[in-house]
Tab-separated table of C-alpha atoms in Angstrom:
chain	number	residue	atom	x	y	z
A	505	UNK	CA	73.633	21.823	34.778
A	506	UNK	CA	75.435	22.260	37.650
A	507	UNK	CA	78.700	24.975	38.578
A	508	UNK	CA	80.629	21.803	39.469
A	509	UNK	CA	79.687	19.711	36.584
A	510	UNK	CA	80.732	22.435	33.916
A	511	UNK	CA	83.718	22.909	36.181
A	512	UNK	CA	84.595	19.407	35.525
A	513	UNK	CA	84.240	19.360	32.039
A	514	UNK	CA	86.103	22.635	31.163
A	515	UNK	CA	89.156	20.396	33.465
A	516	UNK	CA	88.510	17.685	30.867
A	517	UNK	CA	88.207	19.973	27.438
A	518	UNK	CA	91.290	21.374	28.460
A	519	UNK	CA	92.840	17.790	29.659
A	520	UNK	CA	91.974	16.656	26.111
A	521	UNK	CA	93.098	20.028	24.009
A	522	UNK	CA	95.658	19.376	21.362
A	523	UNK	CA	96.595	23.305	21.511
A	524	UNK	CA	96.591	23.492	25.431
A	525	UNK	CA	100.373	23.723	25.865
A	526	UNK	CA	100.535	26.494	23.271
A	527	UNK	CA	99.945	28.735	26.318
A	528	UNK	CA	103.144	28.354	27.631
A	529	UNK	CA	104.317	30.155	24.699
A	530	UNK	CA	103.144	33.408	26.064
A	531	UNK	CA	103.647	35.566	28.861
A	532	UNK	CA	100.343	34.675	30.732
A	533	UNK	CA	101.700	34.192	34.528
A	534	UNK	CA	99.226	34.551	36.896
A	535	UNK	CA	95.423	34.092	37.432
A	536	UNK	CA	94.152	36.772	34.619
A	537	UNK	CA	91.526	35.346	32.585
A	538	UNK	CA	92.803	37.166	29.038
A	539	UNK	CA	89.948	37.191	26.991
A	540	UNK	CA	90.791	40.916	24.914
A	541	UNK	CA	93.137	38.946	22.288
A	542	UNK	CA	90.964	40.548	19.584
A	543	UNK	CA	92.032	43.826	20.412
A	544	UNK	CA	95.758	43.221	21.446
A	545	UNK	CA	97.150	39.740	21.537
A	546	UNK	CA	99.341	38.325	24.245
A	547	UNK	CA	103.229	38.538	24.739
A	548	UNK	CA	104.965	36.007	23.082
A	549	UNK	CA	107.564	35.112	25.805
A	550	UNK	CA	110.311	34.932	23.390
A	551	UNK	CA	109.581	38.434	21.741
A	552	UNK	CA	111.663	40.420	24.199
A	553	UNK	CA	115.155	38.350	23.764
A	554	UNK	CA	114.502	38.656	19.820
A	555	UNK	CA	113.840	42.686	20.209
A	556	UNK	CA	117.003	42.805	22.852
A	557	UNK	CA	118.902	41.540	19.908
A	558	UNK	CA	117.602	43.558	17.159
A	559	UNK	CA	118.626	46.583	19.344
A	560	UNK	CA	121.521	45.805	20.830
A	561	UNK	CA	123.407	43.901	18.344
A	562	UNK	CA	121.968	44.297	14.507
A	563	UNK	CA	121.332	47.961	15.696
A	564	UNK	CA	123.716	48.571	17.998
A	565	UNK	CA	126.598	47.041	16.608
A	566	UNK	CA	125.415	45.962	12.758
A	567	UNK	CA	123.904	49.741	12.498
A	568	UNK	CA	123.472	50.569	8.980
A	569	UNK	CA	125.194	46.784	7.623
A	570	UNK	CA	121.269	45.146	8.967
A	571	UNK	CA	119.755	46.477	6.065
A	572	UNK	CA	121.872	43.786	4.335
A	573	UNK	CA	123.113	41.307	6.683
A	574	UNK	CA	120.274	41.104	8.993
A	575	UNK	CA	117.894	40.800	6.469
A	576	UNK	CA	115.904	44.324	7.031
A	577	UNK	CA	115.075	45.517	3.768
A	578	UNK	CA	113.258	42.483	2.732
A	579	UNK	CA	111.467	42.035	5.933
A	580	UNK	CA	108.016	42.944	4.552
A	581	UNK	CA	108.013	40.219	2.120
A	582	UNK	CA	109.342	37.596	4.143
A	583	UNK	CA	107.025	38.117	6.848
A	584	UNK	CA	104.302	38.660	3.811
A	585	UNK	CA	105.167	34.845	3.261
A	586	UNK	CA	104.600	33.721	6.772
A	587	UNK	CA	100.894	35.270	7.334
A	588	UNK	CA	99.985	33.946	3.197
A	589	UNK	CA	99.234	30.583	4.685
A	590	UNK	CA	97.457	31.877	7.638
A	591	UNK	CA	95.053	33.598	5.432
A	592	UNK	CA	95.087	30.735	2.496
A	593	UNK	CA	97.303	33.176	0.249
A	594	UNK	CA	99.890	31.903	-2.031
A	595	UNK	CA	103.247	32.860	-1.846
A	596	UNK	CA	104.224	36.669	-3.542
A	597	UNK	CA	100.721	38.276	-2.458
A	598	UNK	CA	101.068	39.387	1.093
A	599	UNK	CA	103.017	42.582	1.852
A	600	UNK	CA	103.652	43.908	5.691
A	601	UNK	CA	103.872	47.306	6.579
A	602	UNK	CA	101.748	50.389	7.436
A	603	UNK	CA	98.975	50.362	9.213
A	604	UNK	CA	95.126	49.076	8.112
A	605	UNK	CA	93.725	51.886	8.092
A	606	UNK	CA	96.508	53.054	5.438
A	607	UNK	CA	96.692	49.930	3.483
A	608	UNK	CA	92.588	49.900	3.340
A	609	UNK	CA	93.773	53.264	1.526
A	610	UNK	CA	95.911	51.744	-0.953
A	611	UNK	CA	93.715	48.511	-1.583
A	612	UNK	CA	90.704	50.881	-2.483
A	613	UNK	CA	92.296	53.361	-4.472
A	614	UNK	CA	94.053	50.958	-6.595
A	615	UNK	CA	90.677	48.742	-7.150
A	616	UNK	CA	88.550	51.910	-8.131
A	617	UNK	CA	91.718	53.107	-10.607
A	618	UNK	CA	91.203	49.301	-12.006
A	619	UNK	CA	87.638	49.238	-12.284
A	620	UNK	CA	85.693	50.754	-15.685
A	621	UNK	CA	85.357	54.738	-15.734
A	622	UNK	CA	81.548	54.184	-15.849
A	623	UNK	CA	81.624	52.526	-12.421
A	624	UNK	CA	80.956	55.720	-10.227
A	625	UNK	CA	79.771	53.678	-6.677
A	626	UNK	CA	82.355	52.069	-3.982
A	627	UNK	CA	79.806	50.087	-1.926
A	628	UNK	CA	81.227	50.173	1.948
A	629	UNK	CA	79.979	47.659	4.930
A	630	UNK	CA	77.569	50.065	6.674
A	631	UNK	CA	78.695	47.937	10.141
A	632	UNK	CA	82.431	48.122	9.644
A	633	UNK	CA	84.785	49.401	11.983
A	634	UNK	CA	84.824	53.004	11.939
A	635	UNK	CA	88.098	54.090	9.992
A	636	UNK	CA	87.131	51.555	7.163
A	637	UNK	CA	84.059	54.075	6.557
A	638	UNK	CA	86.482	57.275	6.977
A	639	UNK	CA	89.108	55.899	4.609
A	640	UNK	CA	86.146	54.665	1.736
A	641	UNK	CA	84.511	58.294	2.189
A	642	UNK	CA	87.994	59.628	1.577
A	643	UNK	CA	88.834	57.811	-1.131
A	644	UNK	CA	85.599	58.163	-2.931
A	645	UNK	CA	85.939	62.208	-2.844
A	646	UNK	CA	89.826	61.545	-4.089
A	647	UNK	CA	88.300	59.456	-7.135
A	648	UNK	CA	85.040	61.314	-7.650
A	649	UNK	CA	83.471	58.289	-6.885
A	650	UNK	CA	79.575	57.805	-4.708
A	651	UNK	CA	79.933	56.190	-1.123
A	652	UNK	CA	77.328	54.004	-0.822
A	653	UNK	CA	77.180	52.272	2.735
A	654	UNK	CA	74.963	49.176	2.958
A	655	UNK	CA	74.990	46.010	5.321
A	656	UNK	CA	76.361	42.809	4.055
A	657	UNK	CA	72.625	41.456	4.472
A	658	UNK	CA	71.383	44.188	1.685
A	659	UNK	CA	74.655	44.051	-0.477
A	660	UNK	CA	73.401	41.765	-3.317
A	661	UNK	CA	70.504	43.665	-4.039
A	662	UNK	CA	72.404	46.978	-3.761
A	663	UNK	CA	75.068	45.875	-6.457
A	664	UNK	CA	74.915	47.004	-9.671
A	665	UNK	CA	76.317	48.186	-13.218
A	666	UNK	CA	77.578	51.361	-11.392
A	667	UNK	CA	79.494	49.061	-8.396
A	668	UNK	CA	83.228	49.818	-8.625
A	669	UNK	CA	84.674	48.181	-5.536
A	670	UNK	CA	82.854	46.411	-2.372
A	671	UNK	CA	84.700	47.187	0.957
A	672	UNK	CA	83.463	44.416	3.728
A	673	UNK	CA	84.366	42.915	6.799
A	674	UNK	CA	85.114	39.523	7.285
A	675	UNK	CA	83.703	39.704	10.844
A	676	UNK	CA	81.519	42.316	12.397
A	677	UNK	CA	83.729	44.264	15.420
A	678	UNK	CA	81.098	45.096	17.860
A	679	UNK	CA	78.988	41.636	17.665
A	680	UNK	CA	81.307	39.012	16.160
A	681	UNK	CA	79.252	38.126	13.062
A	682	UNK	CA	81.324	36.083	10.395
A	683	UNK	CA	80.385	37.107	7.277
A	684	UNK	CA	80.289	34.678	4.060
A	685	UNK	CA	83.169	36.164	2.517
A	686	UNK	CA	82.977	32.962	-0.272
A	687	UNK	CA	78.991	33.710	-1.388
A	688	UNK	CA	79.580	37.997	-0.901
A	689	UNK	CA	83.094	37.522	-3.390
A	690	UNK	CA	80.954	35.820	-5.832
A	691	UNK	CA	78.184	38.361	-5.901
A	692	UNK	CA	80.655	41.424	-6.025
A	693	UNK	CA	82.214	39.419	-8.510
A	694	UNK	CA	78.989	38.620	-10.892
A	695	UNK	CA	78.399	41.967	-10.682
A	696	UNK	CA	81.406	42.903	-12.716
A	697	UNK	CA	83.211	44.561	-9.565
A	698	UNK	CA	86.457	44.087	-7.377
A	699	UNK	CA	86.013	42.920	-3.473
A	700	UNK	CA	88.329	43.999	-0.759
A	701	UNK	CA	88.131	42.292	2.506
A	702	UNK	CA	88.975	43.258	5.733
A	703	UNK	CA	90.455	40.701	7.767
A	704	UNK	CA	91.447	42.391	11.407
A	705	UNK	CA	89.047	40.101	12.997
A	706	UNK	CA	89.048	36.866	11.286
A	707	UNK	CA	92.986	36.260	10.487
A	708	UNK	CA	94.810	33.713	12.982
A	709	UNK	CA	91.335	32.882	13.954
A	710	UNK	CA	89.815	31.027	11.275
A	711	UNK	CA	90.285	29.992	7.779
A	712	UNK	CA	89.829	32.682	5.307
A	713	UNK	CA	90.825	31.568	1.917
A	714	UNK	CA	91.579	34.157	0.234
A	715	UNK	CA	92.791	32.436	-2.890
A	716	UNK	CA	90.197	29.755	-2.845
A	717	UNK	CA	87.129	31.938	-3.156
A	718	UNK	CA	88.671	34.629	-5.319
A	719	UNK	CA	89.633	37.659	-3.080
A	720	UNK	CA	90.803	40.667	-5.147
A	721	UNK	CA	92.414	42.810	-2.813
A	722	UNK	CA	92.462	42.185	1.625
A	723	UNK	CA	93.751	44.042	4.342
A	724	UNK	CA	94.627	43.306	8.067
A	725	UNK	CA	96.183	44.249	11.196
A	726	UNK	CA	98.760	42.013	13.043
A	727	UNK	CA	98.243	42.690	16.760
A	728	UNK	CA	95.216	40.922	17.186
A	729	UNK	CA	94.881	37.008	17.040
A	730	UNK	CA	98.397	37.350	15.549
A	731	UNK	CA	99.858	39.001	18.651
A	732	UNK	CA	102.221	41.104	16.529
A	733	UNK	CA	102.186	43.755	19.897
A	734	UNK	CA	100.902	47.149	19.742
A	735	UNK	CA	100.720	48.839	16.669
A	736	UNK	CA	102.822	46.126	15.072
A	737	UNK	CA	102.220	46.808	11.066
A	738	UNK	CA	99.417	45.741	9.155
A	739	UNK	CA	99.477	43.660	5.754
A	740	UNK	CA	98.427	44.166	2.291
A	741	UNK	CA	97.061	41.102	0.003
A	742	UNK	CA	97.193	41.695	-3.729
A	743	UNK	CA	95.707	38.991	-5.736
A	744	UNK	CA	98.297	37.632	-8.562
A	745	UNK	CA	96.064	38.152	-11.502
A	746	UNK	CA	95.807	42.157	-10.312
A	747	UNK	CA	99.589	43.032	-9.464
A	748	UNK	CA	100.376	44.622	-12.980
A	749	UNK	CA	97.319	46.616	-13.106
A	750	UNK	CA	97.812	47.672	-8.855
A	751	UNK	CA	98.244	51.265	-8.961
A	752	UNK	CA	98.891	52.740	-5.341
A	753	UNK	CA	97.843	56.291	-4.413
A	754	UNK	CA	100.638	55.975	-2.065
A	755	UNK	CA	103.892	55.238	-4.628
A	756	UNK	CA	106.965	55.512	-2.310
A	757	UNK	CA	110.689	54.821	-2.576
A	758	UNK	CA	110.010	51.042	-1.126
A	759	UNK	CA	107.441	50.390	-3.999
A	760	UNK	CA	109.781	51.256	-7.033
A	761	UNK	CA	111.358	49.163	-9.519
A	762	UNK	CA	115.028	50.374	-8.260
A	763	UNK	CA	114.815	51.854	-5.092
A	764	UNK	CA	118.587	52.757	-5.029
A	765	UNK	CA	118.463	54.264	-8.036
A	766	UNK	CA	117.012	57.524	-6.969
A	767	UNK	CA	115.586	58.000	-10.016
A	768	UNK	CA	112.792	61.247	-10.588
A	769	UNK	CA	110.218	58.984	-12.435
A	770	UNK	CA	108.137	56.521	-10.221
A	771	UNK	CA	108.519	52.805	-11.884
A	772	UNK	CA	106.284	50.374	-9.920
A	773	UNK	CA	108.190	46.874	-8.788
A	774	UNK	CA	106.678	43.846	-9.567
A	775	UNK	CA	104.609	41.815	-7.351
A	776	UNK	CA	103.091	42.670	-3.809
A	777	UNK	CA	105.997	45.269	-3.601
A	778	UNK	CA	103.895	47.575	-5.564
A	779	UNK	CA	102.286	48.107	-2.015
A	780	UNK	CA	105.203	49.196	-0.024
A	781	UNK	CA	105.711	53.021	0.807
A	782	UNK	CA	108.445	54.190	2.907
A	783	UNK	CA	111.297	52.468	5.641
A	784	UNK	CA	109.866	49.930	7.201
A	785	UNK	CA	109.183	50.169	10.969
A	786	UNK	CA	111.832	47.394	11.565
A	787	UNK	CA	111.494	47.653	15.243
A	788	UNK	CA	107.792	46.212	15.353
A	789	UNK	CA	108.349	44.467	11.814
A	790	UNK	CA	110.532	42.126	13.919
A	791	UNK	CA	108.613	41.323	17.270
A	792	UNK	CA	106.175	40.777	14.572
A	793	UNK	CA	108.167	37.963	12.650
A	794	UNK	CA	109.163	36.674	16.078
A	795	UNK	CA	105.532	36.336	17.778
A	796	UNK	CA	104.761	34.267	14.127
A	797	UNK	CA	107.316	31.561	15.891
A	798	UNK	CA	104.408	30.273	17.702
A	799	UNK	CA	102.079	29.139	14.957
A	800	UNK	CA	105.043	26.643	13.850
A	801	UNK	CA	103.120	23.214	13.804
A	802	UNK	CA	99.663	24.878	13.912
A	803	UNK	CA	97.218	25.104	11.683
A	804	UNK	CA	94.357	27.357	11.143
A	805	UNK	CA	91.950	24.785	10.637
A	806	UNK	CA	92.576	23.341	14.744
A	807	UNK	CA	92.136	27.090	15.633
A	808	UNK	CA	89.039	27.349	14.227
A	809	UNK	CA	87.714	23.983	15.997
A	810	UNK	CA	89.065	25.177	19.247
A	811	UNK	CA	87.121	28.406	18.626
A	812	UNK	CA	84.187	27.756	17.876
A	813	UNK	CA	84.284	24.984	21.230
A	814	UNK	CA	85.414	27.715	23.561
A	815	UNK	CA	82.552	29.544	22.208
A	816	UNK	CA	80.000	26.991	22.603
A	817	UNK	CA	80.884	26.685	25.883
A	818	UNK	CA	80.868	30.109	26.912
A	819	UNK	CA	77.353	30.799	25.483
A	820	UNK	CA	76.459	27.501	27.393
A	821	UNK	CA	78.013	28.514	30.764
A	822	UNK	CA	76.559	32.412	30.536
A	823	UNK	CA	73.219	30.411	30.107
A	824	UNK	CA	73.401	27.887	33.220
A	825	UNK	CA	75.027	30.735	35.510
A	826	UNK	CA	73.620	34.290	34.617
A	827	UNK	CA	70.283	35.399	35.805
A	828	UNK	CA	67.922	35.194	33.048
A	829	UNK	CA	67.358	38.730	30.888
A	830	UNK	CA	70.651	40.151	32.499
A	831	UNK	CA	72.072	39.403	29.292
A	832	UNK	CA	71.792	39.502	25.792
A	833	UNK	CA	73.903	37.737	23.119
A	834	UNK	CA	74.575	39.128	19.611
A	835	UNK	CA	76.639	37.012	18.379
A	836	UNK	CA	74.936	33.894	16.006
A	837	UNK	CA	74.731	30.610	17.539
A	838	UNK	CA	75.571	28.991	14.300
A	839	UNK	CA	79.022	28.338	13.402
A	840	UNK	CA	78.661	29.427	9.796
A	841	UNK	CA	77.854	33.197	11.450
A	842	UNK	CA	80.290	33.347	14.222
A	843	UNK	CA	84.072	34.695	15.075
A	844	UNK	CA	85.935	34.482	17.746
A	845	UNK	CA	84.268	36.553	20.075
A	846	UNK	CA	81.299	36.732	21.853
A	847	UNK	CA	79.494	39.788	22.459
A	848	UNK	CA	77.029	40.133	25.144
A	849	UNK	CA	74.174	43.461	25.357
A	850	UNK	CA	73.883	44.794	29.043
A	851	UNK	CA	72.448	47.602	29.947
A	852	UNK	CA	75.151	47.690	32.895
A	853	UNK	CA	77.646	47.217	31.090
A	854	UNK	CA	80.372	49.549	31.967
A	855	UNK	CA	80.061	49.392	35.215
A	856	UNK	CA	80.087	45.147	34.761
A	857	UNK	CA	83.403	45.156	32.323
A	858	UNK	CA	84.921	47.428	34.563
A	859	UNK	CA	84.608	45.098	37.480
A	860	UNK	CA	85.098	42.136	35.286
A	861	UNK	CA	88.837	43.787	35.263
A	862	UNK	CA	89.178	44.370	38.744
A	863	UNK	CA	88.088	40.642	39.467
A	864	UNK	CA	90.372	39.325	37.016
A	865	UNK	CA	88.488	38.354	33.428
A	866	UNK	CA	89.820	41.042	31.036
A	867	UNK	CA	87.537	41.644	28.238
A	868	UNK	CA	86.624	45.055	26.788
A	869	UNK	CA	83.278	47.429	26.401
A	870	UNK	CA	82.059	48.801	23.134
A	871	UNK	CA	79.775	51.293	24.182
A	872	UNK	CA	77.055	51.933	25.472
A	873	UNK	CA	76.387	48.480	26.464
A	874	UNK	CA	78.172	45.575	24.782
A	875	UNK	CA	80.350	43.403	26.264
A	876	UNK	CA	83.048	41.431	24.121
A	877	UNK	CA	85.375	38.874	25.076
A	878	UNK	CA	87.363	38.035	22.418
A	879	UNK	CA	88.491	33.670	22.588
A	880	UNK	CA	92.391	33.054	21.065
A	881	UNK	CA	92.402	29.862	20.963
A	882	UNK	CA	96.419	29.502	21.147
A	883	UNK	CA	96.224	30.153	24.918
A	884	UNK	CA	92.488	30.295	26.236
A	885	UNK	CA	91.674	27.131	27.326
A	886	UNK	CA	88.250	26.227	28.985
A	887	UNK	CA	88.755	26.499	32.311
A	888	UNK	CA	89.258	30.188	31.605
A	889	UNK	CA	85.978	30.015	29.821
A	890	UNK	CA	84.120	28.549	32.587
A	891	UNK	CA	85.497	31.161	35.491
A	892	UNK	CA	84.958	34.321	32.899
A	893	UNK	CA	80.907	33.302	32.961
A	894	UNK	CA	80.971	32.631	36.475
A	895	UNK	CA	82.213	36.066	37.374
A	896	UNK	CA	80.270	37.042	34.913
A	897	UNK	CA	77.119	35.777	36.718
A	898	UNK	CA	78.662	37.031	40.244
A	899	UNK	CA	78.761	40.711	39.242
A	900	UNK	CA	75.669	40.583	37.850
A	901	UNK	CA	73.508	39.126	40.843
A	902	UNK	CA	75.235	41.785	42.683
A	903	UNK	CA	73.676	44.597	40.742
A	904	UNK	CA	69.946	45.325	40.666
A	905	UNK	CA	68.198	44.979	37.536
A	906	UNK	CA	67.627	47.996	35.594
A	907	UNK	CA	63.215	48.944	36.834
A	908	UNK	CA	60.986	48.613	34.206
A	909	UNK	CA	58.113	51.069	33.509
């Protein structure tokens, strides 16, 4: 198929796109091709007005009254209630604060200190993201428990009488691979254990369902397809039927019964509250509740299709344009497998991401030799798509192919 012909048709995906004037939403001037929303999302263009505010006038002025009157101390529930439906929780599960790496902490902790004494084994996804493996290894010396690391593919077999807690990833960082959280719940679950879920990759991208298929404890960072801004705080998801038994290794002020009371003896609060710690970071709690504005009138489920179409078409244009055995994808062709990214193997691949940036397509490297471009469907449209593959292809017939032999 021809450069003009899939030029033409990204014009008319994108003429026909029910979320295409969700870009305007963010702060995307200019010709960048912004395809690095899974590792920090775009501006929301209405963020900085809501943080002038916060500073100048519920800080500045309110000071100490915003606690009350400006609604900060129960900031991490409320905004708790606005990412439930974006990761198919019910209301009074979903806490915000901390960061993931903490809150994969507190989620593991509390399901080992749930699970049966004779259950000595946390299983961990031997792909995760790194700090999911240091945390687990952590907390299994703080518990006395075994780390056992194994892929999703071998976890089935691998569980057992002795399984505790199963720490997984809902999509694999480096290649994009959606795991099947539903069918992996269930066998963690027939097992007799408790399944935490990591959801940095997969939340605001695609439906999770959390309280459909049976999720016992999930974790997730905000910054990503939620474009909470850097470092904005992660969230905690506590499963209904577990928040009397959730005991945090991290019991703070914010997580008692009556905070105010200043009382010696920790008394856990009821509810998701149990996995607060300290102040809030109100600051980036509230660009966070601000950059939520912009899922008003969207759902998940019209993410996902958009997704998985930008996709498609990527994969399709990287075939039609790029010299053939330049590139490798690792990311599954079928739907059922995939994310929101697509991550391609070249053995050039610094040196190609890095001039990627320089020509405008903005993706990132994992090294040594992946490239990822990460697809947000609220503002990539196709026509971005299209251009990233056809630099793509440009860079790479400018650089000789690695010699063989």
């Amino acid at each position: 198929m021809s450069e003009t012909t899939l030029a033409d048709r990204a014009a008319a995906l994108d003429a026909a796109d029910e979320l295409a004037k969700r870009r305007e939403l963010f702060a995307l001037e200019g010709s960048v091709v912004y395809l690095d929303g899974n590792s920090l999302g775009a501006l929301p263009r209405h963020v900085p007005d809501r943080l002038a505010d916060v500073v100048t006038r519920e800080w500045g002025e309110l000071r100490i009254r915003s606690w009350d009157e400006s609604g900060w101390w129960t900031a991490p529930e409320r905004i708790g209630e606005r990412i439930a439906p974006l990761v198919g929780a019910a209301p009074g599960q979903v806490v915000v604060g901390d960061s993931t790496s903490v809150n994969v902490f507190k989620a593991v902790v509390a399901a080992v200190r749930m699970a049966p004494d004779d259950r000595d084994e946390i299983l961990v996804d031997a792909t995760t993201f790194p700090t999911d493996g240091y945390i687990a290894q952590s907390a299994a010396r703080l518990t006395g428990r075994r780390l056992v690391p194994v892929t999703p593919a071998e976890l089935p077999t691998a569980l057992g009488p002795r399984t505790a807690v199963v720490l997984l990833n809902h999509v694999d960082y480096r290649t994009g691979r959606l795991h099947d959280l539903p069918a992996l719940t269930a066998a963690v679950h027939e097992a007799g254990a408790l399944a935490v879920w990591d959801l940095c990759h997969s939340a605001g991208a695609l439906p999770v369902g959390l309280d459909e298929h049976g999720v016992d404890l999930a974790v997730g960072c905000t910054y990503k397809y939620l474009n909470g801004g850097p470092g904005s705080p992660a969230y905690l998801y506590v499963a209904e039927r577990h928040q009397d038994r959730f005991d945090s290794p991290l019991p703070g002020w914010n997580s008692h019964a009556d905070p105010f009371a200043m009382a010696a003896g920790f008394a856990a609060a009821d509810g998701a509250v149990r996995g607060r710690v300290g102040t809030p970071d109100i600051l980036s709690m509230l660009a966070l509740e601000a950059a939520l504005d912009v899922w008003d009138g969207v759902t998940v489920e019209a993410v996902r299709a958009k997704s998985l179409a930008l996709t498609d078409f990527f994969l399709e244009c990287v075939e039609a344009y790029v010299p053939k055995g330049r590139v490798t994808s690792l990311t599954p062709v079928a739907h059922a497998e995939r994310g929101s990214q697509v991550a391609l193997s070249s053995p050039e691949a610094p040196a190609v991401m890095e001039e990627l940036i320089a020509r405008g397509v903005v993706g990132d490297l994992r090294r040594p030799d992946v490239l990822r471009f990460g697809f947000t469907p609220l503002y990539v449209g196709f026509a971005d798509t299209e251009r990233a593959a056809r630099t793509l292809a440009d860079i790479l017939a400018e650089v000789p192919a690695p010699q063989i032999g």
